[in-house]
Short mmCIF file of C-alpha atoms and ligand atoms in Angstrom, two decimals:
data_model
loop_
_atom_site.label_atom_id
_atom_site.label_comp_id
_atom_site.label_asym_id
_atom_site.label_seq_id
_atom_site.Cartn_x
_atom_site.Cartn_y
_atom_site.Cartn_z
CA UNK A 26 0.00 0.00 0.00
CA UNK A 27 3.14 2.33 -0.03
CA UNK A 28 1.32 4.37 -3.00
CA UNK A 29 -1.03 5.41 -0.75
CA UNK A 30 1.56 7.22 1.36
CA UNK A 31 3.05 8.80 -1.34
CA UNK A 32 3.81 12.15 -1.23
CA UNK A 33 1.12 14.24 -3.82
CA UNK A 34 1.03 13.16 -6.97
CA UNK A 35 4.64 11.27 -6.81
CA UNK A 36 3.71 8.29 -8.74
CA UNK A 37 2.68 10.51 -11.77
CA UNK A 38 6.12 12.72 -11.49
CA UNK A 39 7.94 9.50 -12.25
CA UNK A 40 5.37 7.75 -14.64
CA UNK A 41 4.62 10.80 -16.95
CA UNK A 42 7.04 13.95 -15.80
CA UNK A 43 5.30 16.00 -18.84
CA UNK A 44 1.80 15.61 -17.60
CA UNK A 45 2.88 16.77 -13.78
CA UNK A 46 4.58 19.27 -15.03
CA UNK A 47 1.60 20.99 -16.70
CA UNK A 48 -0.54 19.86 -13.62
CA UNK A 49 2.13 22.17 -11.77
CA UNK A 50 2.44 24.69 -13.74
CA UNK A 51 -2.46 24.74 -13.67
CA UNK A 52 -1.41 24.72 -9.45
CA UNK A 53 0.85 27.80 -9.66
CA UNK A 54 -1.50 29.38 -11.75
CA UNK A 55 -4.66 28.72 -9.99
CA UNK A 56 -2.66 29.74 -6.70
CA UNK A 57 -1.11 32.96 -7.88
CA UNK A 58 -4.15 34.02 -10.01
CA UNK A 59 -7.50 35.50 -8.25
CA UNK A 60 -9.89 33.59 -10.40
CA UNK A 61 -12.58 35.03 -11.28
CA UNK A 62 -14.58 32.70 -13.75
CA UNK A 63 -17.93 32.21 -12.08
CA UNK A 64 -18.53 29.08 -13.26
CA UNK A 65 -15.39 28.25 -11.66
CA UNK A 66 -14.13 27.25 -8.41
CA UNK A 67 -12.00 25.45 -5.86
CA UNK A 68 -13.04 22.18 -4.13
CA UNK A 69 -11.68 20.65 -1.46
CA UNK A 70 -9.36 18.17 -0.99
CA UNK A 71 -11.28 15.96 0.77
CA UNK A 72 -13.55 16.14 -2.82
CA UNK A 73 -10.23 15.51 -5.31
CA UNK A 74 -9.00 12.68 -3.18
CA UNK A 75 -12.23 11.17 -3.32
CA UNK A 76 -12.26 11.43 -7.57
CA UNK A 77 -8.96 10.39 -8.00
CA UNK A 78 -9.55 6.51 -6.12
CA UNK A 79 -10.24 3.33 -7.00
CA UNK A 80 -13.45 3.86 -7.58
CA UNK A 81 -12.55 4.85 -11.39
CA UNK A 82 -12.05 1.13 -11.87
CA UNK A 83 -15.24 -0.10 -11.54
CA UNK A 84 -17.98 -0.78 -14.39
CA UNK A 85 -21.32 -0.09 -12.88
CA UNK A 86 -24.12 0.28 -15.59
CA UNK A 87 -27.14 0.14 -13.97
CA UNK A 88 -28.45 1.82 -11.09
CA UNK A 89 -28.17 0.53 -7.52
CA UNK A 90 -29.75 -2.92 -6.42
CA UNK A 91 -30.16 -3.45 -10.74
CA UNK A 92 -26.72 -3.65 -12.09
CA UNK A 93 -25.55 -5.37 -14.92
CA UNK A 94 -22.28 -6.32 -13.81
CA UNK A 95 -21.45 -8.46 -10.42
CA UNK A 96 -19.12 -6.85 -7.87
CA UNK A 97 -21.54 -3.99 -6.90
CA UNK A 98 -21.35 -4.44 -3.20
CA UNK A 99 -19.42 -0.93 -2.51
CA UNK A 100 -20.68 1.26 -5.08
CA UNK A 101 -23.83 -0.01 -4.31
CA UNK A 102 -23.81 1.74 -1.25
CA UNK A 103 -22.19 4.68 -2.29
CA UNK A 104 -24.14 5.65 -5.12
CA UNK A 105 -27.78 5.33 -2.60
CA UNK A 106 -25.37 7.54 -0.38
CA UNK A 107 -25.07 9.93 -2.73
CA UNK A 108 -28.66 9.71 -3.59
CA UNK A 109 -29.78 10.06 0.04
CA UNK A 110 -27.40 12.96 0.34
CA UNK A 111 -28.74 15.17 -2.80
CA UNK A 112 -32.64 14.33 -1.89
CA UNK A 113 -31.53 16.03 1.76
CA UNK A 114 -30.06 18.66 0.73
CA UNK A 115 -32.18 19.97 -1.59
CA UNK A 116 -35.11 18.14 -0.51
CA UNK A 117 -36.10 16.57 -3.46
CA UNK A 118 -38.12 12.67 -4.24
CA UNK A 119 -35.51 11.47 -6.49
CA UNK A 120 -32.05 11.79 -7.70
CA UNK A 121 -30.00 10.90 -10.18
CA UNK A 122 -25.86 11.47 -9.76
CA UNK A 123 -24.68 9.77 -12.96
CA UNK A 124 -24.65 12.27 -15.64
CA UNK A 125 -21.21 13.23 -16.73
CA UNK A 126 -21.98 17.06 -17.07
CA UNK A 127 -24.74 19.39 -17.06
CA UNK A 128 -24.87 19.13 -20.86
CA UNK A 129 -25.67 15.73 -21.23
CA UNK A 130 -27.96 15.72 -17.64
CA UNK A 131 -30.42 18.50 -20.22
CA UNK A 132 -30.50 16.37 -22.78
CA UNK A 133 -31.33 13.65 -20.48
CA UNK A 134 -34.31 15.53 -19.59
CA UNK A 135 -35.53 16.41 -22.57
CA UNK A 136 -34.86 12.68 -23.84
CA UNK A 137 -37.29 11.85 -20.72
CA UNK A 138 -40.08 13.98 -21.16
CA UNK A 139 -40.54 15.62 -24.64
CA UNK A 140 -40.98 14.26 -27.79
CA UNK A 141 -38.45 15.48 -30.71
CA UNK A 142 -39.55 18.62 -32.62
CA UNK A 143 -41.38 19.27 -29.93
CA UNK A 144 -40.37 23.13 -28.05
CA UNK A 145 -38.13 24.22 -25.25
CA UNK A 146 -38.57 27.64 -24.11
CA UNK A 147 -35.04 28.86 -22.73
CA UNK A 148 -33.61 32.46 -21.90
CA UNK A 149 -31.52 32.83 -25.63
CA UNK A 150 -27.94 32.52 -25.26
CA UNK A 151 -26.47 36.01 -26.27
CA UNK A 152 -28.72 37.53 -22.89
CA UNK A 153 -27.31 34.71 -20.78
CA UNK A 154 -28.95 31.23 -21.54
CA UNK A 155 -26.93 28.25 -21.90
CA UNK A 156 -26.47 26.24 -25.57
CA UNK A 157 -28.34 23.70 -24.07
CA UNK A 158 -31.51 25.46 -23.62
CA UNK A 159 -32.39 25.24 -27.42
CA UNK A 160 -29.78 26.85 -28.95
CA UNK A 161 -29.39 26.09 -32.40
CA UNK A 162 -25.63 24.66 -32.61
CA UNK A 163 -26.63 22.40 -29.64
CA UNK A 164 -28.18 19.04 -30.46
CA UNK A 165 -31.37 20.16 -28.26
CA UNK A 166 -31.94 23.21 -30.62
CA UNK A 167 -31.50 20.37 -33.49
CA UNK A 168 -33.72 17.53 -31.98
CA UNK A 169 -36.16 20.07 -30.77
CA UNK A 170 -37.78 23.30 -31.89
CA UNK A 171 -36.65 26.21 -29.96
CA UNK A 172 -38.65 29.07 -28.68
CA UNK A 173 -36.41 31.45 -26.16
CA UNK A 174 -37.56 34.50 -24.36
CA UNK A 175 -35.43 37.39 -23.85
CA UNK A 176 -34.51 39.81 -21.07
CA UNK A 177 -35.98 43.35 -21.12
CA UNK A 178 -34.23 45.52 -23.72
CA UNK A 179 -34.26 48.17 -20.84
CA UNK A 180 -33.70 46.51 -17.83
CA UNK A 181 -32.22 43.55 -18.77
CA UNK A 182 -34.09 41.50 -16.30
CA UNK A 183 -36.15 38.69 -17.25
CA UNK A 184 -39.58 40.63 -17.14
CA UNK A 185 -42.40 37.87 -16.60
CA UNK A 186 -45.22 39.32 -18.76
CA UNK A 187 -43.19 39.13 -21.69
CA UNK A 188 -42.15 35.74 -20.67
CA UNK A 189 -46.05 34.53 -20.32
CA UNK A 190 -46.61 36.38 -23.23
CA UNK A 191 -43.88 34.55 -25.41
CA UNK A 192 -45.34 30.91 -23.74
CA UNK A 193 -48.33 31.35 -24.85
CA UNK A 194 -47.18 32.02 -28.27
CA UNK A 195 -44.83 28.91 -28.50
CA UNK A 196 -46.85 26.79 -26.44
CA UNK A 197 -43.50 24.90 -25.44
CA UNK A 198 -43.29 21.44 -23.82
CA UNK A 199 -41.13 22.71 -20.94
CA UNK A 200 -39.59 26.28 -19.85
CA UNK A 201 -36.07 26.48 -18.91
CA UNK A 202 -35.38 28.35 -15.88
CA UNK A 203 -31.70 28.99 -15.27
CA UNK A 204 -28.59 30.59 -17.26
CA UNK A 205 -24.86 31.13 -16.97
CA UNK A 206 -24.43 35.34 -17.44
CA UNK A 207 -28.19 36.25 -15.69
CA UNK A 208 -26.63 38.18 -12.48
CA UNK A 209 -30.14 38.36 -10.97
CA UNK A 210 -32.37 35.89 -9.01
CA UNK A 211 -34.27 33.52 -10.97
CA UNK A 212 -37.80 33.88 -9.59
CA UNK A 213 -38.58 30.43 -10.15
CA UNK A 214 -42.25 30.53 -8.88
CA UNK A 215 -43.46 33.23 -11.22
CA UNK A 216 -42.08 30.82 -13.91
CA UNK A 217 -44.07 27.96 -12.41
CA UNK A 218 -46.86 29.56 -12.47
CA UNK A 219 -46.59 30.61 -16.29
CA UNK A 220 -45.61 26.57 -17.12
CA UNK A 221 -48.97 25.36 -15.37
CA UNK A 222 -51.15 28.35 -17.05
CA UNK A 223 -49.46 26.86 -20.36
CA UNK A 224 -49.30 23.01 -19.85
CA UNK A 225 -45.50 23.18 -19.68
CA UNK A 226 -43.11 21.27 -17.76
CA UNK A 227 -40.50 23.52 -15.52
CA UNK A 228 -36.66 22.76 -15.86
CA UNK A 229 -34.56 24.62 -13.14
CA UNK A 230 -31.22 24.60 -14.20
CA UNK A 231 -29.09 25.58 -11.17
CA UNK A 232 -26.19 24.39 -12.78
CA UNK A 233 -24.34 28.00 -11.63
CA UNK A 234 -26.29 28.93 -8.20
CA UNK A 235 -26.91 25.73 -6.77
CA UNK A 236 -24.05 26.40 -3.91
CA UNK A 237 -26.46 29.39 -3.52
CA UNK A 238 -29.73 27.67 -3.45
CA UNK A 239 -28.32 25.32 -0.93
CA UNK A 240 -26.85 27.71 1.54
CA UNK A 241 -30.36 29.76 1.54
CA UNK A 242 -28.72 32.70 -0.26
CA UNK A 243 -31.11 32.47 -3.73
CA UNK A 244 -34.94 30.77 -3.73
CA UNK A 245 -35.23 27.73 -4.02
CA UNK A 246 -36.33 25.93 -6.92
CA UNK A 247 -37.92 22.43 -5.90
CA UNK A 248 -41.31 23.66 -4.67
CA UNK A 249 -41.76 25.08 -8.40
CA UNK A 250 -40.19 22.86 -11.04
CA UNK A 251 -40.71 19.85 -12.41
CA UNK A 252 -37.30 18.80 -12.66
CA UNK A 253 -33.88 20.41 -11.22
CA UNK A 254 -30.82 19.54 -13.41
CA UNK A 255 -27.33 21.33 -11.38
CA UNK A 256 -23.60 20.68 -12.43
CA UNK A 257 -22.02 19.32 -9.26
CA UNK A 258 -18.84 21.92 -9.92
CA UNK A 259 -19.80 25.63 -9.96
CA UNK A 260 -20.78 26.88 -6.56
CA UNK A 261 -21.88 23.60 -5.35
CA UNK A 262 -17.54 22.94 -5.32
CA UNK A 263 -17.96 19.73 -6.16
CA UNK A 264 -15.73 17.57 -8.84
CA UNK A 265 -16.98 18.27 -12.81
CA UNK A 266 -20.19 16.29 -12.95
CA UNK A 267 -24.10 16.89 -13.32
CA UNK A 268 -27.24 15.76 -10.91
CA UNK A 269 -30.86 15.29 -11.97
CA UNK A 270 -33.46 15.93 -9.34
CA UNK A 271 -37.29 15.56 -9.66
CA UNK A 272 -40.66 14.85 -8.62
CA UNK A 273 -41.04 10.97 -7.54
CA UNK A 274 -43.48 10.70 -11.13
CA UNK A 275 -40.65 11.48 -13.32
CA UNK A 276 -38.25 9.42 -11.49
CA UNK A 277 -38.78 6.34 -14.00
CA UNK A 278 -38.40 8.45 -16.97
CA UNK A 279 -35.24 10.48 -16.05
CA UNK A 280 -33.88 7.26 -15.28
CA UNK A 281 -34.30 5.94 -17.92
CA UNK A 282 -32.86 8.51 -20.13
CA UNK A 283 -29.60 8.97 -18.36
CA UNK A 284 -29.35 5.13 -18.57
CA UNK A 285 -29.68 3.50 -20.90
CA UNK A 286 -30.72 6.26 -23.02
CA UNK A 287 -27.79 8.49 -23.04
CA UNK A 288 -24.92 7.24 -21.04
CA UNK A 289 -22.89 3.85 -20.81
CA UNK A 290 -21.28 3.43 -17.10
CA UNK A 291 -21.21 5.86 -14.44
CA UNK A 292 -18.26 7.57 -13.01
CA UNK A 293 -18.78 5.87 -9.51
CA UNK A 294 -15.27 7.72 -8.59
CA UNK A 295 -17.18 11.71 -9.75
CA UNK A 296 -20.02 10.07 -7.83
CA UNK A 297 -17.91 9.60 -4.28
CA UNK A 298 -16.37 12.97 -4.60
CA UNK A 299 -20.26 14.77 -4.92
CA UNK A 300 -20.73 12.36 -2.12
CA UNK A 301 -17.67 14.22 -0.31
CA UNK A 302 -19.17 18.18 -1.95
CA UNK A 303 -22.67 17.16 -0.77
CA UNK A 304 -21.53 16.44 2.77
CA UNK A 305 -19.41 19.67 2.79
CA UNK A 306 -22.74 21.29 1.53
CA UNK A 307 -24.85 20.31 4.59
CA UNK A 308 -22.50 22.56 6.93
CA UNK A 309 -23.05 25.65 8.86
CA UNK A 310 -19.89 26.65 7.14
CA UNK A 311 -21.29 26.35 3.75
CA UNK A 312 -24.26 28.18 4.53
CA UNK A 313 -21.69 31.43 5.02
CA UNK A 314 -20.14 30.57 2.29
CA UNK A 315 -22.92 30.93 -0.18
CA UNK A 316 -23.92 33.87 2.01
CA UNK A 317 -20.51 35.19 1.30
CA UNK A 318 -19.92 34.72 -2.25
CA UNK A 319 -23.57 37.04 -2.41
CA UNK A 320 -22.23 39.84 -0.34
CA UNK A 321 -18.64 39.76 -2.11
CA UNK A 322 -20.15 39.60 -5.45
CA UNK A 323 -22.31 42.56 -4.42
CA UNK A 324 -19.14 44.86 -2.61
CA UNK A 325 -17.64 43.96 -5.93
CA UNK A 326 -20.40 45.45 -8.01
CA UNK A 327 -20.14 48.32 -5.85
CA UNK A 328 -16.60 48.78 -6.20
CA UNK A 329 -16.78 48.28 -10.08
CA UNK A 330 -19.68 51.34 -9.98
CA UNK A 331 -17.58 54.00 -8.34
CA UNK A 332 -14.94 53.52 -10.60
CA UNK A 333 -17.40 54.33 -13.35
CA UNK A 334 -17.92 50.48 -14.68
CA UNK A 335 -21.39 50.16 -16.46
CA UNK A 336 -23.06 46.73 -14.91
CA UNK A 337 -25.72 45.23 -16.26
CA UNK A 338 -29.00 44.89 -14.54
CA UNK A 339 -26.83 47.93 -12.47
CA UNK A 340 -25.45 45.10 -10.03
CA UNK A 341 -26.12 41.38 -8.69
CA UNK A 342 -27.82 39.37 -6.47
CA UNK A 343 -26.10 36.25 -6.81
CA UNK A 344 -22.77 35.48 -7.51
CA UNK A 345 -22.07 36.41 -11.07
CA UNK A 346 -21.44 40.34 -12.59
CA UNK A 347 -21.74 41.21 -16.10
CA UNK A 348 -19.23 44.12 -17.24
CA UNK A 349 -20.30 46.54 -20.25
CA UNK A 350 -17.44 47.74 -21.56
CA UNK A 351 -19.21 49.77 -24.39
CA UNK A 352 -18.39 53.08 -22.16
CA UNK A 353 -14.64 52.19 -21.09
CA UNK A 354 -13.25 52.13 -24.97
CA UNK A 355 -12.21 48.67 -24.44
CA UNK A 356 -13.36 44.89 -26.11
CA UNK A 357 -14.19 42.62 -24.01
CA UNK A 358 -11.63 40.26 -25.33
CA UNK A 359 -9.26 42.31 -24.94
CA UNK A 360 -10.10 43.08 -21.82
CA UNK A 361 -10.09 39.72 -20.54
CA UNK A 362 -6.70 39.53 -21.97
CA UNK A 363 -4.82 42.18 -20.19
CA UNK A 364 -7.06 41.22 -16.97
CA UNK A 365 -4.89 37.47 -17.32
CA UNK A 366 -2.00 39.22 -17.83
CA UNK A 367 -2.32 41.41 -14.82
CA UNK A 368 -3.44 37.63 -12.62
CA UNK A 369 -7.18 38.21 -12.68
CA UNK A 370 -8.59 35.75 -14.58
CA UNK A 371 -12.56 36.60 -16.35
CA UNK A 372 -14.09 36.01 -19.42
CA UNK A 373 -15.24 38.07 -22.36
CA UNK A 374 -19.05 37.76 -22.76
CA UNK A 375 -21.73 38.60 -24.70
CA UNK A 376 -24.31 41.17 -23.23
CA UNK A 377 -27.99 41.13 -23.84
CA UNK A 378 -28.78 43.17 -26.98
CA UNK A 379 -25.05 43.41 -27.47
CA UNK A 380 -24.07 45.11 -30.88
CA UNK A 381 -20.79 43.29 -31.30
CA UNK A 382 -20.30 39.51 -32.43
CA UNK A 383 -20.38 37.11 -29.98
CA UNK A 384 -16.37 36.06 -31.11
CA UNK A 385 -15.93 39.64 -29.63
CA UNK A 386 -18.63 41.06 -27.64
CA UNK A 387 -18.46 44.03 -24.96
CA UNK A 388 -19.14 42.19 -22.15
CA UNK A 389 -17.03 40.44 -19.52
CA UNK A 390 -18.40 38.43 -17.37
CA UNK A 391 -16.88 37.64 -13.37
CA UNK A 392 -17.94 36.02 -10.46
CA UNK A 393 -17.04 35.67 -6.81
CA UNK A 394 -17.19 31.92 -6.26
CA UNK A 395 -13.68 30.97 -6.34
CA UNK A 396 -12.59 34.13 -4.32
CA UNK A 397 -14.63 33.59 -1.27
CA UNK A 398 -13.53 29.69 -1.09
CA UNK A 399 -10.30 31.38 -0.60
CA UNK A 400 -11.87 33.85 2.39
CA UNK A 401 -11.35 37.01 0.82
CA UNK A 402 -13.92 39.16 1.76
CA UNK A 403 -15.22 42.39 0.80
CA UNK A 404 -12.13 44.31 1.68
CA UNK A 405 -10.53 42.42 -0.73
CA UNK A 406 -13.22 42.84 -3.11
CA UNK A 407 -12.34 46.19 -3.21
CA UNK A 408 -8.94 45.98 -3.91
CA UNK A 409 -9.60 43.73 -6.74
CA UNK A 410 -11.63 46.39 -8.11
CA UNK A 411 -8.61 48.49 -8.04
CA UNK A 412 -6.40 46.07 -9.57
CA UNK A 413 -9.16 45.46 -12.19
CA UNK A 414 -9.94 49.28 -13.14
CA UNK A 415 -5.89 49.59 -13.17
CA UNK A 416 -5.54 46.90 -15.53
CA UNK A 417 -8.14 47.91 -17.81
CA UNK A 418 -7.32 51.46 -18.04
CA UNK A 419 -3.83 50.03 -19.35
CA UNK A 420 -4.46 47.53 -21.40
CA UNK A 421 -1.92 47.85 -23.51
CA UNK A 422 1.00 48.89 -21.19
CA UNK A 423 2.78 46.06 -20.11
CA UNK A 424 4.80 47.37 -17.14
CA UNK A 425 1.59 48.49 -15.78
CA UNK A 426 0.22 45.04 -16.20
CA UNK A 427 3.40 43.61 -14.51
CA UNK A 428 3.36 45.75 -11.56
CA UNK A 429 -0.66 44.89 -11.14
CA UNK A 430 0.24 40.69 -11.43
CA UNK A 431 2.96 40.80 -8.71
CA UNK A 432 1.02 42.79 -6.23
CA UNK A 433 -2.17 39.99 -7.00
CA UNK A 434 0.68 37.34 -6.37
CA UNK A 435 2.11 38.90 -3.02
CA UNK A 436 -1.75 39.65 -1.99
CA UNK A 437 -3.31 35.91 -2.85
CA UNK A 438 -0.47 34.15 -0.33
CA UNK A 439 -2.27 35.47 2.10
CA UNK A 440 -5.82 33.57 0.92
CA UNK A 441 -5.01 29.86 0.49
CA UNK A 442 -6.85 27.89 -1.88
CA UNK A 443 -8.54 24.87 -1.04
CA UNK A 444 -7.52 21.84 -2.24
CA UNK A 445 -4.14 22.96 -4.02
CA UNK A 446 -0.90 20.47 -3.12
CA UNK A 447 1.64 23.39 -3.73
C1 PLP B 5 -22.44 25.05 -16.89
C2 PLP B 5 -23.85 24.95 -17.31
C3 PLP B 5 -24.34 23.85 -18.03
C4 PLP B 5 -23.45 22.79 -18.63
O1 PLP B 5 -22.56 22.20 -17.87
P1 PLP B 5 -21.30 21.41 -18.50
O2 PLP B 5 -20.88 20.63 -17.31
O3 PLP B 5 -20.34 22.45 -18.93
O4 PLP B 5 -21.78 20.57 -19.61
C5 PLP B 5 -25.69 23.78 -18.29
N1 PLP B 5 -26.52 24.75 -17.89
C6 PLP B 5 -26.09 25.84 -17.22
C7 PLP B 5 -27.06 26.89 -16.80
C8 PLP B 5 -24.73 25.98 -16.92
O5 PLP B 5 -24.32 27.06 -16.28
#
């Protein structure tokens, strides 16, 4: 068993020296960086240990107490663990932890309850939906007919009589609640509401505030949709992998669809590290956290507004902040560029109504997840703010750039990140 007591990641310094040296160099640079992808995050070690076990050995198609292989015994119990854990926590009838991602836990749904060419109703992707809420690359905007609403062309928010309005137009098979660049809550009940009126089925897709929805800090879905589908490694800080949770009715169905519909065998080792994320989840601790990554996200947004940054929606209420750069004379490609350069790590975004091409739009979109499961708090919100409107303002002076990177190097020793071996 000496590989067990090996020091991190030995055994793949002398097996494969080029792959740990790129895992070193993604350590460094998620340690020296202040991340600010909100999609992204850091999870625990407890969580990586847990995916990186034995457990990735196994062949378990099936689901527990009807497998097809023998051998079950373990992940048997783990995967009803894992189950049990989800249903708790977000206090659902059923659950379903095998889909790889949240891409292929949609399609599961809509495999499960629509027929193709029938419609999905999503928010449209250039005002902060996700491809795989109908959008036409995406095979559920090929298998099915899409129908999205929009956000206000003034406010930007999602305003609800436009999105009855538009449902009773498309008369769609299910309405997509959910999106990965909406920075406000998701009223989830007023979208309920407009599904029954129209004989549609509800989707929550939590995939990016489900850390949020767990720790109280956004309303919860569950008492509202038919179905909640979250990725298991945004703000829940779980490893990369999808859940499926629904009403005890649909259980069969979604079942079904995952497997055998969509998916060979499960990742039983992604499954015990969202067993690991879900029992980190059910703390008092990670109820401050999601608290946390709200308020930070919102000092942020209040930072970023003094210093003359246009927001959209004017703020946040979760944990995600959409930049318009139209005013500051800067893409938002480029300005995700220099922001990298300078350690601060975004993305460039499209904004709703946005009159550049999505390739380069003049948006960038951040979030506080990864910051606040390093404890920075909104101090040190502030200061990024600084080193953010600094960087930005010189985006094409390199020294300047420099000078901001060290300062975010010196600054993030002070914040370690969970999980990282360096
Ligand atoms: C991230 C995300 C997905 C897809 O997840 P992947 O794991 O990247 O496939 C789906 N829906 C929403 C709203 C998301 O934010």
């Amino acid at each position: 068993m000496t590989a067990l007591h090996d020091p991190y990641l030995a055994a793949v310094e002398r097996t494969d020296p080029e792959i740990f040296g790129l895992i070193q160099e993604e350590e460094r640079y998620q340690r020296d960086s202040i991340r600010l992808i909100p999609s992204e995050n850091y999870t625990s070690r407890a969580v990586m240990e847990a995916t990186g076990t034995v457990l990735a050995n196994k062949y378990s198609e099936g689901y527990p107490g009807k497998r097809y292989y023998e051998g079950q015994r373990n992940v048997d119990l783990l995967e009803t663990i894992v189950q049990d854990r989800a249903k708790v926590l977000f206090g659902v009838q059923h659950a379903n932890v095998q889909p790889y991602s949240g891409s292929p836990a949609n399609l599961a749904v809509y495999f499960a309850l629509l027929q193709p060419g029938e419609t999905i109703m999503g928010l449209t992707l250039p005002h902060g939906g996700h491809l795989t809420h109908g959008w036409a690359v995406s095979a559920t905007g090929r298998f099915w007919k899409s129908h999205p609403y929009e956000v206000d062309r003034e406010t930007h928010l999602i305003d609800f009589d436009q999105v009855r309005k538009v449902a009773l137009e498309a008369r769609p098979r299910i309405i997509v609640a959910g999106g990965t660049a909406y920075p406000r809550t998701y009223h989830f009940e007023q979208f309920g509401e407009i599904a029954r009126e129209v004989g549609a089925y509800l989707l929550a897709d939590i995939s990016h505030i489900a850390g949020l929805v767990v720790a109280g800090a956004h309303p919860d879905p569950v008492p509202h949709a038919d179905v909640v589908v979250t990725t298991t490694h945004k703000t829940l800080r779980g490893p990369r992998g999808a859940m499926i949770m629904c009403k005890a009715e649909h259980a069969e169905a979604i079942d079904k669809a995952v497997f055998p519909g969509l998916q060979g065998g499960p990742h039983e080792n992604t499954i015990a590290g969202i067993g690991v994320a879900l029992h980190e989840a059910a703390t008092p601790e990670f109820r401050a956290y999601g608290h946390q990554i709200v308020a930070n996200a919102k000092a942020l947004a209040e930072a970023l507004l003094e210093r003359g940054f246009d927001l959209i929606t004017g703020g946040t209420d979760t944990h995600l902040i959409l930049i318009d750069l139209t005013g500051k004379k800067v893409i938002g490609k480029t300005a995700a560029q220099a922001l990298d350069r300078a350690g601060i790590v975004g993305n460039y975004n499209t904004i709703p109504f946005d009159t550049r091409r999505p390739f380069s739009p003049s948006g960038l979109r951040i979030g506080t997840p990864s910051v606040t499961s390093r404890g920075m708090k909104e101090p040190e919100m502030r200061r990024i703010a600084a080193w953010m409107d600094e960087a930005l303002t010189n985006v094409k002076d390199e020294a300047a750039l420099d000078r901001v990177a060290h300062e975010v190097r010196d600054f993030c020793v002070a914040f370690p990140a969970p999980g990282l071996g360096v």
